[in-house]
Short mmCIF file of N, CA, C and O in Angstrom, two decimals:
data_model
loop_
_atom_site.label_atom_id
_atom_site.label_comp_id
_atom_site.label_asym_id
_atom_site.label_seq_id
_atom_site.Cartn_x
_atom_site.Cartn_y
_atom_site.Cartn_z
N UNK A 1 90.29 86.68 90.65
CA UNK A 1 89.97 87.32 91.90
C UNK A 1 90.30 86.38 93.07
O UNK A 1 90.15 85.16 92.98
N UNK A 2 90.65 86.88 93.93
CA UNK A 2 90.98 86.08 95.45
C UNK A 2 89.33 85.20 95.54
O UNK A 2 89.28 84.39 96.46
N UNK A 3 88.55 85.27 95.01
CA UNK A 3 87.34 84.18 95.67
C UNK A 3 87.70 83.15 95.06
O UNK A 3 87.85 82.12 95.71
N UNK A 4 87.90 83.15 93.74
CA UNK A 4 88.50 81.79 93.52
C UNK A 4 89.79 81.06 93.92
O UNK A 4 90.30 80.03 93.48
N UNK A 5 90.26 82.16 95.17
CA UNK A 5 91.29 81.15 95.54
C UNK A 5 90.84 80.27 97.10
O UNK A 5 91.39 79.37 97.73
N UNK A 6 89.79 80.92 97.27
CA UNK A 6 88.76 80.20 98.56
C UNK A 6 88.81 80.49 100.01
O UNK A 6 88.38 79.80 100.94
N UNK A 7 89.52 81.84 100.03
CA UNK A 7 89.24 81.90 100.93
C UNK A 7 89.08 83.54 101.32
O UNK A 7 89.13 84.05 102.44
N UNK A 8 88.96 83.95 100.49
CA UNK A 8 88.07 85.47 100.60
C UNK A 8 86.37 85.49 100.48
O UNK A 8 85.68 84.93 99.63
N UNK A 9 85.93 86.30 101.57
CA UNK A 9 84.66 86.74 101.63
C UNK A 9 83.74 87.65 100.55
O UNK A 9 82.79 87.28 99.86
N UNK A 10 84.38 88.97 100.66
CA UNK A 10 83.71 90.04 99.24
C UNK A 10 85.32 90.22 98.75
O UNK A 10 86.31 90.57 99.40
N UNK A 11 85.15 89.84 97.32
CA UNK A 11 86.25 90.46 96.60
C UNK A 11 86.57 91.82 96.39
O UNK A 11 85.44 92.29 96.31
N UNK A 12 87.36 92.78 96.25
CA UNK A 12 87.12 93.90 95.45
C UNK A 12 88.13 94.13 94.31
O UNK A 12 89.06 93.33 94.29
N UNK A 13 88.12 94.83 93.61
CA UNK A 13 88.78 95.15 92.63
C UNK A 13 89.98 95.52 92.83
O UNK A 13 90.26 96.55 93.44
N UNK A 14 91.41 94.20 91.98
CA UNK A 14 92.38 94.82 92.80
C UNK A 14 93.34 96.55 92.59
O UNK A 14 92.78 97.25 91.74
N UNK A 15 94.44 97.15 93.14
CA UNK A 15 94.71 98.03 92.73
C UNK A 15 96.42 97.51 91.45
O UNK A 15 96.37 96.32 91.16
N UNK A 16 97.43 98.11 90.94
CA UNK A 16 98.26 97.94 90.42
C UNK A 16 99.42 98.53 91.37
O UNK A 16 99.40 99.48 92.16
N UNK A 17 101.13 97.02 90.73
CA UNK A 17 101.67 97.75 91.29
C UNK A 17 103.03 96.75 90.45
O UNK A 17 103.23 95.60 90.05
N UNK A 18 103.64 97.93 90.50
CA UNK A 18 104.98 97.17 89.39
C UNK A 18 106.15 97.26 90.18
O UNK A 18 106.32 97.94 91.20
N UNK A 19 107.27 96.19 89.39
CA UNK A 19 108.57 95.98 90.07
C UNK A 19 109.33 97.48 90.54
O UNK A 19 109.61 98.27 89.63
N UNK A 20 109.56 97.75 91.56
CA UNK A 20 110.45 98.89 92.20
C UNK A 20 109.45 99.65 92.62
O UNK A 20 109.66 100.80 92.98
N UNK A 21 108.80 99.35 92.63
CA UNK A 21 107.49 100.40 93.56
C UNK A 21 107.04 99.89 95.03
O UNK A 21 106.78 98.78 95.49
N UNK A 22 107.07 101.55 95.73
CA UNK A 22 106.63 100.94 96.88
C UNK A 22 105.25 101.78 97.03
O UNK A 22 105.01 102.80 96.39
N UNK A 23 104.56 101.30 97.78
CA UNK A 23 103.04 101.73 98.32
C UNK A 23 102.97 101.90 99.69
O UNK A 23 103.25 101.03 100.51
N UNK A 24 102.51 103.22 99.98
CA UNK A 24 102.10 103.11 101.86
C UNK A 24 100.51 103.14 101.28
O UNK A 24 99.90 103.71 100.37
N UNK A 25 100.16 102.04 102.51
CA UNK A 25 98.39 101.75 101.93
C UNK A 25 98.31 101.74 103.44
O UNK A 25 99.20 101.99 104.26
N UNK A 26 96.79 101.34 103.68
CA UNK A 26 96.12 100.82 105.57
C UNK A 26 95.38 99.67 104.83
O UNK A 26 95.44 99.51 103.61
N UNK A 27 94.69 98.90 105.65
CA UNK A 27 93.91 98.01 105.90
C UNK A 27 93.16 98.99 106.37
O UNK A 27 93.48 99.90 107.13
N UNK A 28 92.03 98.72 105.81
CA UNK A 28 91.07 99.81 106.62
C UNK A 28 89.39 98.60 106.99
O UNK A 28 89.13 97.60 106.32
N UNK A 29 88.73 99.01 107.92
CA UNK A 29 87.49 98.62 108.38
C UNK A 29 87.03 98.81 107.34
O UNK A 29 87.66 99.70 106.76
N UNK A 30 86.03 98.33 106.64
CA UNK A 30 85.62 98.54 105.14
C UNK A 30 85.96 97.59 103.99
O UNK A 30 85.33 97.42 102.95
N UNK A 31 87.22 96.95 104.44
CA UNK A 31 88.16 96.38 103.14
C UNK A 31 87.46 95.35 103.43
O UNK A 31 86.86 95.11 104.47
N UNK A 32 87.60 94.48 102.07
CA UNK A 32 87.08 93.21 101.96
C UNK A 32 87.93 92.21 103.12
O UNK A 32 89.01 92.50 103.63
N UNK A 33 87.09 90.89 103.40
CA UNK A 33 88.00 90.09 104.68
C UNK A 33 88.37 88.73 104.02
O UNK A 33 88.09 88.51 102.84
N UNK A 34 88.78 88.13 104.55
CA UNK A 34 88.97 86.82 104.27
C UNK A 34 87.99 85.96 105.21
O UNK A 34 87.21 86.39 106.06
N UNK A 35 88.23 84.61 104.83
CA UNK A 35 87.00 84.02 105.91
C UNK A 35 87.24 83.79 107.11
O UNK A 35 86.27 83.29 107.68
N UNK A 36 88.15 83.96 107.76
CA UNK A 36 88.77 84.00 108.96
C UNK A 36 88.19 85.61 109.48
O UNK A 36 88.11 85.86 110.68
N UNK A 37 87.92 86.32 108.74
CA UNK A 37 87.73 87.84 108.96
C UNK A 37 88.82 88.68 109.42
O UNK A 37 88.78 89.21 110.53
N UNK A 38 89.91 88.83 108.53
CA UNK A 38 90.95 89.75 108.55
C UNK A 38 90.93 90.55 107.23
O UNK A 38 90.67 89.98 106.17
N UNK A 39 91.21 91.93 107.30
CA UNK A 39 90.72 92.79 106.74
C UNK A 39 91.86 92.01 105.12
O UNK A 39 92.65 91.08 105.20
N UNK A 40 91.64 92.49 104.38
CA UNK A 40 92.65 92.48 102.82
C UNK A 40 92.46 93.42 101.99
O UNK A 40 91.36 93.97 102.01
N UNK A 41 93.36 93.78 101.16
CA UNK A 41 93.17 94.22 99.91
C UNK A 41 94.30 93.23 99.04
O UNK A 41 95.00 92.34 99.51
N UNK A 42 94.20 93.75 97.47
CA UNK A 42 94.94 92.55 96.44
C UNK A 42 95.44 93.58 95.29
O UNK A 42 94.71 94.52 94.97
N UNK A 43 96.58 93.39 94.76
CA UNK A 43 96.89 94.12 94.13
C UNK A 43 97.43 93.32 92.95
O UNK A 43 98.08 92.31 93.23
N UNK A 44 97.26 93.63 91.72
CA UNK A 44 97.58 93.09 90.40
C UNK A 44 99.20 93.47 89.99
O UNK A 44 99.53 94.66 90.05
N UNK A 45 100.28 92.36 89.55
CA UNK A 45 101.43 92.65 89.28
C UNK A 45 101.50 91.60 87.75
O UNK A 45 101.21 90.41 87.62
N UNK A 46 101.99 92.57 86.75
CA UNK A 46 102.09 91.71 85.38
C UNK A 46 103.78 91.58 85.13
O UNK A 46 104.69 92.38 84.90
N UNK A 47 103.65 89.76 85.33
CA UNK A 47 105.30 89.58 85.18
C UNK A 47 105.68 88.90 84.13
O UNK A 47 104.90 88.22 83.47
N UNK A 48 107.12 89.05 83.84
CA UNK A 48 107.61 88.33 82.90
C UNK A 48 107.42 87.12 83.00
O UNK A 48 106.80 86.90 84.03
N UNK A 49 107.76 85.72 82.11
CA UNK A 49 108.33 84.27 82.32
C UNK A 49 109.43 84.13 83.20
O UNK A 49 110.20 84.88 82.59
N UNK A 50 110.05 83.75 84.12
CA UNK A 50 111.20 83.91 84.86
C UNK A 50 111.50 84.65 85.52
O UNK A 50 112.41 84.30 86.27
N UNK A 51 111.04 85.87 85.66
CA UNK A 51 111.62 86.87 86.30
C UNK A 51 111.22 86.34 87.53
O UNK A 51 110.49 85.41 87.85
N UNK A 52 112.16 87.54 88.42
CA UNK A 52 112.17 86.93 90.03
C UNK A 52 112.47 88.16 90.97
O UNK A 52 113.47 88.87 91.06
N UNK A 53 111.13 88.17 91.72
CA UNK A 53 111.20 89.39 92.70
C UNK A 53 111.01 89.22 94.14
O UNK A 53 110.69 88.12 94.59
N UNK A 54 111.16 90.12 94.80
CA UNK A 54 110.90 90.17 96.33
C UNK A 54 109.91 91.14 96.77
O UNK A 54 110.01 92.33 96.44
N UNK A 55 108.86 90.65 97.56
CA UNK A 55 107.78 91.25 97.68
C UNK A 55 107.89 91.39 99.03
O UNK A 55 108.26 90.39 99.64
N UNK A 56 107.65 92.42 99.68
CA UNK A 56 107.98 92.79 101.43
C UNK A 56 106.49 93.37 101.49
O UNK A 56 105.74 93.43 100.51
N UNK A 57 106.19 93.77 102.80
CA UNK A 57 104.71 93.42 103.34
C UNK A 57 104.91 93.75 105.13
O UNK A 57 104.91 92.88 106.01
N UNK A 58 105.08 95.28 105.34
CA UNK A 58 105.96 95.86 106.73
C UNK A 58 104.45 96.55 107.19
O UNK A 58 103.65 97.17 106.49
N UNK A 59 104.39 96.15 108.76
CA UNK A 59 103.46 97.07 109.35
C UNK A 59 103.79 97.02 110.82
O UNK A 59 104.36 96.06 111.34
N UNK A 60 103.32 98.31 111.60
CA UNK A 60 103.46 98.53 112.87
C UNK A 60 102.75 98.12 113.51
O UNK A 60 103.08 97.71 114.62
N UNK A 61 101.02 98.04 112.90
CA UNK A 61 99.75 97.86 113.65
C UNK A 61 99.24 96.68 113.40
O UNK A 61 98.16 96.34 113.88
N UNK A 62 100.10 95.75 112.44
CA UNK A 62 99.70 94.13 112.41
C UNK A 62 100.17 93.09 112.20
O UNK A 62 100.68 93.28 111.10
N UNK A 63 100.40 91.98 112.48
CA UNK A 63 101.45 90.84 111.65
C UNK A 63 100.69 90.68 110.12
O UNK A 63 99.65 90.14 109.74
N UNK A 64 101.79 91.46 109.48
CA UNK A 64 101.17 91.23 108.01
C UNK A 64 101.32 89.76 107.45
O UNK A 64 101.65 89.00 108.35
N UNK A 65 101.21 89.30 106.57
CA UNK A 65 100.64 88.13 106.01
C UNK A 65 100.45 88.86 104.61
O UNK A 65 99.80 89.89 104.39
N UNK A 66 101.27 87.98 103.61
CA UNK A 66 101.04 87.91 102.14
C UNK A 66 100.85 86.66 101.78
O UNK A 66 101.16 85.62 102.35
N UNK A 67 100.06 86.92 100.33
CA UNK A 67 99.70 85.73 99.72
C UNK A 67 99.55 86.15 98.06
O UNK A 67 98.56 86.71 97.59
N UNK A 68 101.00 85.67 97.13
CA UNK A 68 100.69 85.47 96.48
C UNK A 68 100.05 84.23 95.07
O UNK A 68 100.61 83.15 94.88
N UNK A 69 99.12 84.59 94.45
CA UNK A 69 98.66 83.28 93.51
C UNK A 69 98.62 84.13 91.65
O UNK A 69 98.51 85.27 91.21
N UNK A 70 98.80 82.74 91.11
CA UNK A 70 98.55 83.38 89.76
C UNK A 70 98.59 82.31 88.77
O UNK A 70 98.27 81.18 89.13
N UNK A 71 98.98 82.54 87.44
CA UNK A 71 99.06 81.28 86.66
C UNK A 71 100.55 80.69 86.27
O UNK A 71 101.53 81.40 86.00
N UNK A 72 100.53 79.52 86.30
CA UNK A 72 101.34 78.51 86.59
C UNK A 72 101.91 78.03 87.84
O UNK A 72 102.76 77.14 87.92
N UNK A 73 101.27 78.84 89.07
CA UNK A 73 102.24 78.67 90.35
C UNK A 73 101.32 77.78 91.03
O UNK A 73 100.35 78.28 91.61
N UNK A 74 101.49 76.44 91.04
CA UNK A 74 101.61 75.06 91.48
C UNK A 74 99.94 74.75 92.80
O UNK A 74 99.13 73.83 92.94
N UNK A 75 100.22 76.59 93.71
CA UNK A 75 99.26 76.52 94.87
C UNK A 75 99.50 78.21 95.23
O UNK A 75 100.38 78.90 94.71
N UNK A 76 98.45 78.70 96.32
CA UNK A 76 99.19 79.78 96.56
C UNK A 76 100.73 79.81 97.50
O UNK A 76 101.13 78.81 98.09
N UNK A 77 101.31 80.83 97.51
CA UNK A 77 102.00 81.16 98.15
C UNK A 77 101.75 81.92 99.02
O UNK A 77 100.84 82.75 99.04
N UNK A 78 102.99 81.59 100.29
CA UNK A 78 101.87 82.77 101.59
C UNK A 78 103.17 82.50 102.60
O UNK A 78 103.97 81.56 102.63
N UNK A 79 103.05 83.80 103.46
CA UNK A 79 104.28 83.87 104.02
C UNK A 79 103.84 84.84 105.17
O UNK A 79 103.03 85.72 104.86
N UNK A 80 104.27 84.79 106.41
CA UNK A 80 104.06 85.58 107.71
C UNK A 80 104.90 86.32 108.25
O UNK A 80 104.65 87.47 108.60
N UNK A 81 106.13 85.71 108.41
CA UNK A 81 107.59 86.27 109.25
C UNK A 81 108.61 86.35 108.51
O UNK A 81 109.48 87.11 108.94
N UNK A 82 108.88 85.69 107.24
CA UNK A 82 110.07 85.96 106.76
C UNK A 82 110.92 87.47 106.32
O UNK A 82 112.08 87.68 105.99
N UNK A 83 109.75 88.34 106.51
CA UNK A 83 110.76 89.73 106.07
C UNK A 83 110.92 90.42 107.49
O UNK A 83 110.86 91.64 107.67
N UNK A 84 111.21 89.16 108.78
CA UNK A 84 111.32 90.04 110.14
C UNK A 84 110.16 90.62 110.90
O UNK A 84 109.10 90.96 110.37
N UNK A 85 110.57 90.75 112.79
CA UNK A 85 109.88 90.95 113.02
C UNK A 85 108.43 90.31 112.88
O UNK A 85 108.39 89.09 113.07
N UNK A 86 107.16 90.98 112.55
CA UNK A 86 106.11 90.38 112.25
C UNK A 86 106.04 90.96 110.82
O UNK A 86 104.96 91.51 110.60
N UNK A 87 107.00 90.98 109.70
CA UNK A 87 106.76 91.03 108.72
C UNK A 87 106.70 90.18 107.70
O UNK A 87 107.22 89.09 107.94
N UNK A 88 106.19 90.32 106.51
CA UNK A 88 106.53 89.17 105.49
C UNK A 88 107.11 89.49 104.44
O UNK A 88 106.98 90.68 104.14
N UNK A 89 107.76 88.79 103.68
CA UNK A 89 108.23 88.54 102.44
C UNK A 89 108.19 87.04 101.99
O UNK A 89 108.02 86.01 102.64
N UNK A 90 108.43 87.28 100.57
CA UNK A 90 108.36 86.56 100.13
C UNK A 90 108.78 86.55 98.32
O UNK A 90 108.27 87.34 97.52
N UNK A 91 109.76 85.52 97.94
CA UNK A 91 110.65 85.78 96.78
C UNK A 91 109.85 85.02 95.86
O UNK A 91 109.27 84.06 96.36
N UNK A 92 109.65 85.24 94.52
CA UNK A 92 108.91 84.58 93.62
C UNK A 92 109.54 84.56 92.03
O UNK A 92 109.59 85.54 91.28
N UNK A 93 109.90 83.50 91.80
CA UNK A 93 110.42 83.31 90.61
C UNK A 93 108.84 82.94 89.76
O UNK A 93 108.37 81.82 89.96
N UNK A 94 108.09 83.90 88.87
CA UNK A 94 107.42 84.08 87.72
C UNK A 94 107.47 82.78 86.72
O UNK A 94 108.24 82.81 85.76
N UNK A 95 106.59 81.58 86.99
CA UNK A 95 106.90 80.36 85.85
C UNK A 95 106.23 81.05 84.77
O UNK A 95 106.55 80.37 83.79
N UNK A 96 105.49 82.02 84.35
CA UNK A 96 105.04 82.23 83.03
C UNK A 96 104.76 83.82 83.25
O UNK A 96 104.54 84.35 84.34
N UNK A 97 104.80 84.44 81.99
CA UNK A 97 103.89 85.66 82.08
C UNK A 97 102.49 85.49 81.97
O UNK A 97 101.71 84.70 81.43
N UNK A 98 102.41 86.98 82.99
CA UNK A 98 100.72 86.72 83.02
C UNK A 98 100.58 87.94 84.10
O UNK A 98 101.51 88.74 84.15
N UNK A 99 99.75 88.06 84.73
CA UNK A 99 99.20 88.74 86.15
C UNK A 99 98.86 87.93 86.90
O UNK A 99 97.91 87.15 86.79
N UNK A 100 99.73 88.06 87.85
CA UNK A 100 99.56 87.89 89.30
C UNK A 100 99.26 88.38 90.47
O UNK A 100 99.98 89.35 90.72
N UNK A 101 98.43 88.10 91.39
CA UNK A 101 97.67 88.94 92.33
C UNK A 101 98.44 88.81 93.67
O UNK A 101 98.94 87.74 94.03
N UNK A 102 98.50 89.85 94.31
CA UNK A 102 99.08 90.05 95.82
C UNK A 102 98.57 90.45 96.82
O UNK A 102 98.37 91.67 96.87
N UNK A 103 98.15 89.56 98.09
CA UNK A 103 97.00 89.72 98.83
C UNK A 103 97.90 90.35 100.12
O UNK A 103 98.86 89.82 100.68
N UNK A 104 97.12 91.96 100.49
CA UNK A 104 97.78 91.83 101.84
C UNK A 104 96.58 91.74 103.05
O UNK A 104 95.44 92.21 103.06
N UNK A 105 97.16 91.11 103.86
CA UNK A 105 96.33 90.73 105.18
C UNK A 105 97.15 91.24 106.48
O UNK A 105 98.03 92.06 106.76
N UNK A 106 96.29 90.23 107.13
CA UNK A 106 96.90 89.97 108.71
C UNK A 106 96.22 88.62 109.23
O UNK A 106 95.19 88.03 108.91
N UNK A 107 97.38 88.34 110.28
CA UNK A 107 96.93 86.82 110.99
C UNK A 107 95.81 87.23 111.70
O UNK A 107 95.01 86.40 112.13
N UNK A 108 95.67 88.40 111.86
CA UNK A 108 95.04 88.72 113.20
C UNK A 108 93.32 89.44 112.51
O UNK A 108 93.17 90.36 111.70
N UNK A 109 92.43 88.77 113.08
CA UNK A 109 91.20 89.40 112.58
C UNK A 109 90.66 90.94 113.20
O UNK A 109 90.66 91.58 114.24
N UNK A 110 90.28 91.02 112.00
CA UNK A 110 89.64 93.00 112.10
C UNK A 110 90.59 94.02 112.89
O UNK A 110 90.32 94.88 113.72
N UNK A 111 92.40 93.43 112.08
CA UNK A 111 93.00 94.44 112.61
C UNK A 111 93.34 95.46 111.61
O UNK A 111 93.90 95.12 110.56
N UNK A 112 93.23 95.90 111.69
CA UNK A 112 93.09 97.48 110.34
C UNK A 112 95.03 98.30 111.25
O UNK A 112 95.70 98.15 112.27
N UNK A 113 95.06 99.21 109.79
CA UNK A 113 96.06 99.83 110.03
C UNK A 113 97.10 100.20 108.61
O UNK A 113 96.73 99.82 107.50
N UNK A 114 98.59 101.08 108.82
CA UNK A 114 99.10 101.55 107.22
C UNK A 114 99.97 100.27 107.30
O UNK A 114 100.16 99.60 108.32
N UNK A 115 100.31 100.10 106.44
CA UNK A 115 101.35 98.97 105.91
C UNK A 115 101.99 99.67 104.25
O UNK A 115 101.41 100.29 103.36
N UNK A 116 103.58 99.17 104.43
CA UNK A 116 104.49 99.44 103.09
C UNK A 116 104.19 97.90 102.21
O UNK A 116 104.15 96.84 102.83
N UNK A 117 104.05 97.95 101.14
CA UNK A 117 104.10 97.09 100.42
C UNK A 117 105.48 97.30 99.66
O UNK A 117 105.87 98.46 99.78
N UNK A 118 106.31 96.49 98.92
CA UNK A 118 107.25 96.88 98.20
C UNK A 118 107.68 95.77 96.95
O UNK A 118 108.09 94.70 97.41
N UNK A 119 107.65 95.84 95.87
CA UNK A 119 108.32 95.00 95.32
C UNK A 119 109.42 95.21 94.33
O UNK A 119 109.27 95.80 93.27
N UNK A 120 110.57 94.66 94.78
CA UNK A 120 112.09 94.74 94.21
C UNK A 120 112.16 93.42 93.32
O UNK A 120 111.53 92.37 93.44
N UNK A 121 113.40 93.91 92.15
CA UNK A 121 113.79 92.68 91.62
C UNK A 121 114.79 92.10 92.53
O UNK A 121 115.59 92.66 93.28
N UNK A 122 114.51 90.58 92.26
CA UNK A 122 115.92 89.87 92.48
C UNK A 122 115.26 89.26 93.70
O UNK A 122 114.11 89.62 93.94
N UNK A 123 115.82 88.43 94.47
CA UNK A 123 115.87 87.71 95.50
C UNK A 123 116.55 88.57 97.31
O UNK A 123 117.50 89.35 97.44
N UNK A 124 116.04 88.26 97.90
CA UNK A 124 116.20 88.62 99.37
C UNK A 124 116.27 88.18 100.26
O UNK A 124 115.10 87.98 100.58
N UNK A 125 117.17 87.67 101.39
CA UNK A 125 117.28 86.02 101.78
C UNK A 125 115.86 86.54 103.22
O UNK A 125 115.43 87.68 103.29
N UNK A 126 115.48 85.58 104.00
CA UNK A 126 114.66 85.51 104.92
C UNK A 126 115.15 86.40 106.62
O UNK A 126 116.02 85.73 107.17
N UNK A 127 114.85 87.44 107.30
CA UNK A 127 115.30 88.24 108.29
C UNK A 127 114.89 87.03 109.27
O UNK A 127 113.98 86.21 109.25
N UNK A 128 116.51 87.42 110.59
CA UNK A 128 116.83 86.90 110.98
C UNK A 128 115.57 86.87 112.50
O UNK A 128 115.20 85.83 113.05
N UNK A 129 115.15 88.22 112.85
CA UNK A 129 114.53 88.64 113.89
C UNK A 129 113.04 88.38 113.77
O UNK A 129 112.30 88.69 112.83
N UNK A 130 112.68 87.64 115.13
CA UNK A 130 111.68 86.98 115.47
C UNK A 130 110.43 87.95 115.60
O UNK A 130 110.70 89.08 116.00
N UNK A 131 109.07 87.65 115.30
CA UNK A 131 108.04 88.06 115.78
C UNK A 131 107.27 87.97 117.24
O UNK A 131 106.51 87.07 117.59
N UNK A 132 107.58 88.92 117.87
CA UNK A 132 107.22 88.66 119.15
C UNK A 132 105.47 88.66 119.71
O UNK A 132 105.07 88.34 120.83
N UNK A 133 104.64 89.13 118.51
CA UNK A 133 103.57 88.94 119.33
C UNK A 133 102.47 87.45 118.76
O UNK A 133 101.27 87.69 118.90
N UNK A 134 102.60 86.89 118.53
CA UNK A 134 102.98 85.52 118.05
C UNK A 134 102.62 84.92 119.64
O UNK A 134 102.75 83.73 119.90
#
């Protein structure tokens, strides 16, 4: 669960979501926060040894912020702007199988709103276009 990664408030149970799937979700008032108090939810992805995907993380109503953690990966991972704009991505080569958890947020506290989650195989290089509300 995200509490043991230290810095979530109430955990909740995460939802599932596999390679080539996309999700329109919100952040909603309600969702568990982090300790900073920005809304989250976490979603469970079971990967191969090696495999290697791209996880995007698009919203209108917030600078999204991902964070993924799991087993064998060194620390979490966490990413703000790289998928453009105020979006994130972030590419993850899988050191072991197992489940891995995917946190979506925002920099910004108690900002609620829909966001696309997406995760593709393969690698995706970093968008070129800046976040302007930053």
């Amino acid at each position: 669960m995200l509490a043991a990664a230290g810095w979530l408030a109430a955990p909740q149970p995460p939802d599932t979501i596999a390679v080539g799937q996309t999700i329109q979700g919100a952040l909603r008032r309600g969702d568990a926060q982090t300790r900073d108090k920005s809304y989250v939810q976490q979603w469970e992805i079971v990967a191969a040894e090696g495999a290697v995907v791209t996880i995007d993380l698009v919203s209108e109503s917030f600078d999204a912020y991902l964070i993924v953690y799991g087993p064998g990966l060194p620390s979490d991972l966490q990413d703000d702007d790289s998928g453009g704009l105020c979006n994130a991505r972030l590419t993850v080569r899988f050191p072991q199988r197992g489940v891995y958890h995917i946190a979506v947020t925002s920099t910004e506290k108690l900002k609620a709103g829909p966001f696309t989650l997406s995760v593709a195989s393969g690698s995706k290089p970093q968008a070129l276009s800046r976040c302007r509300q930053h």
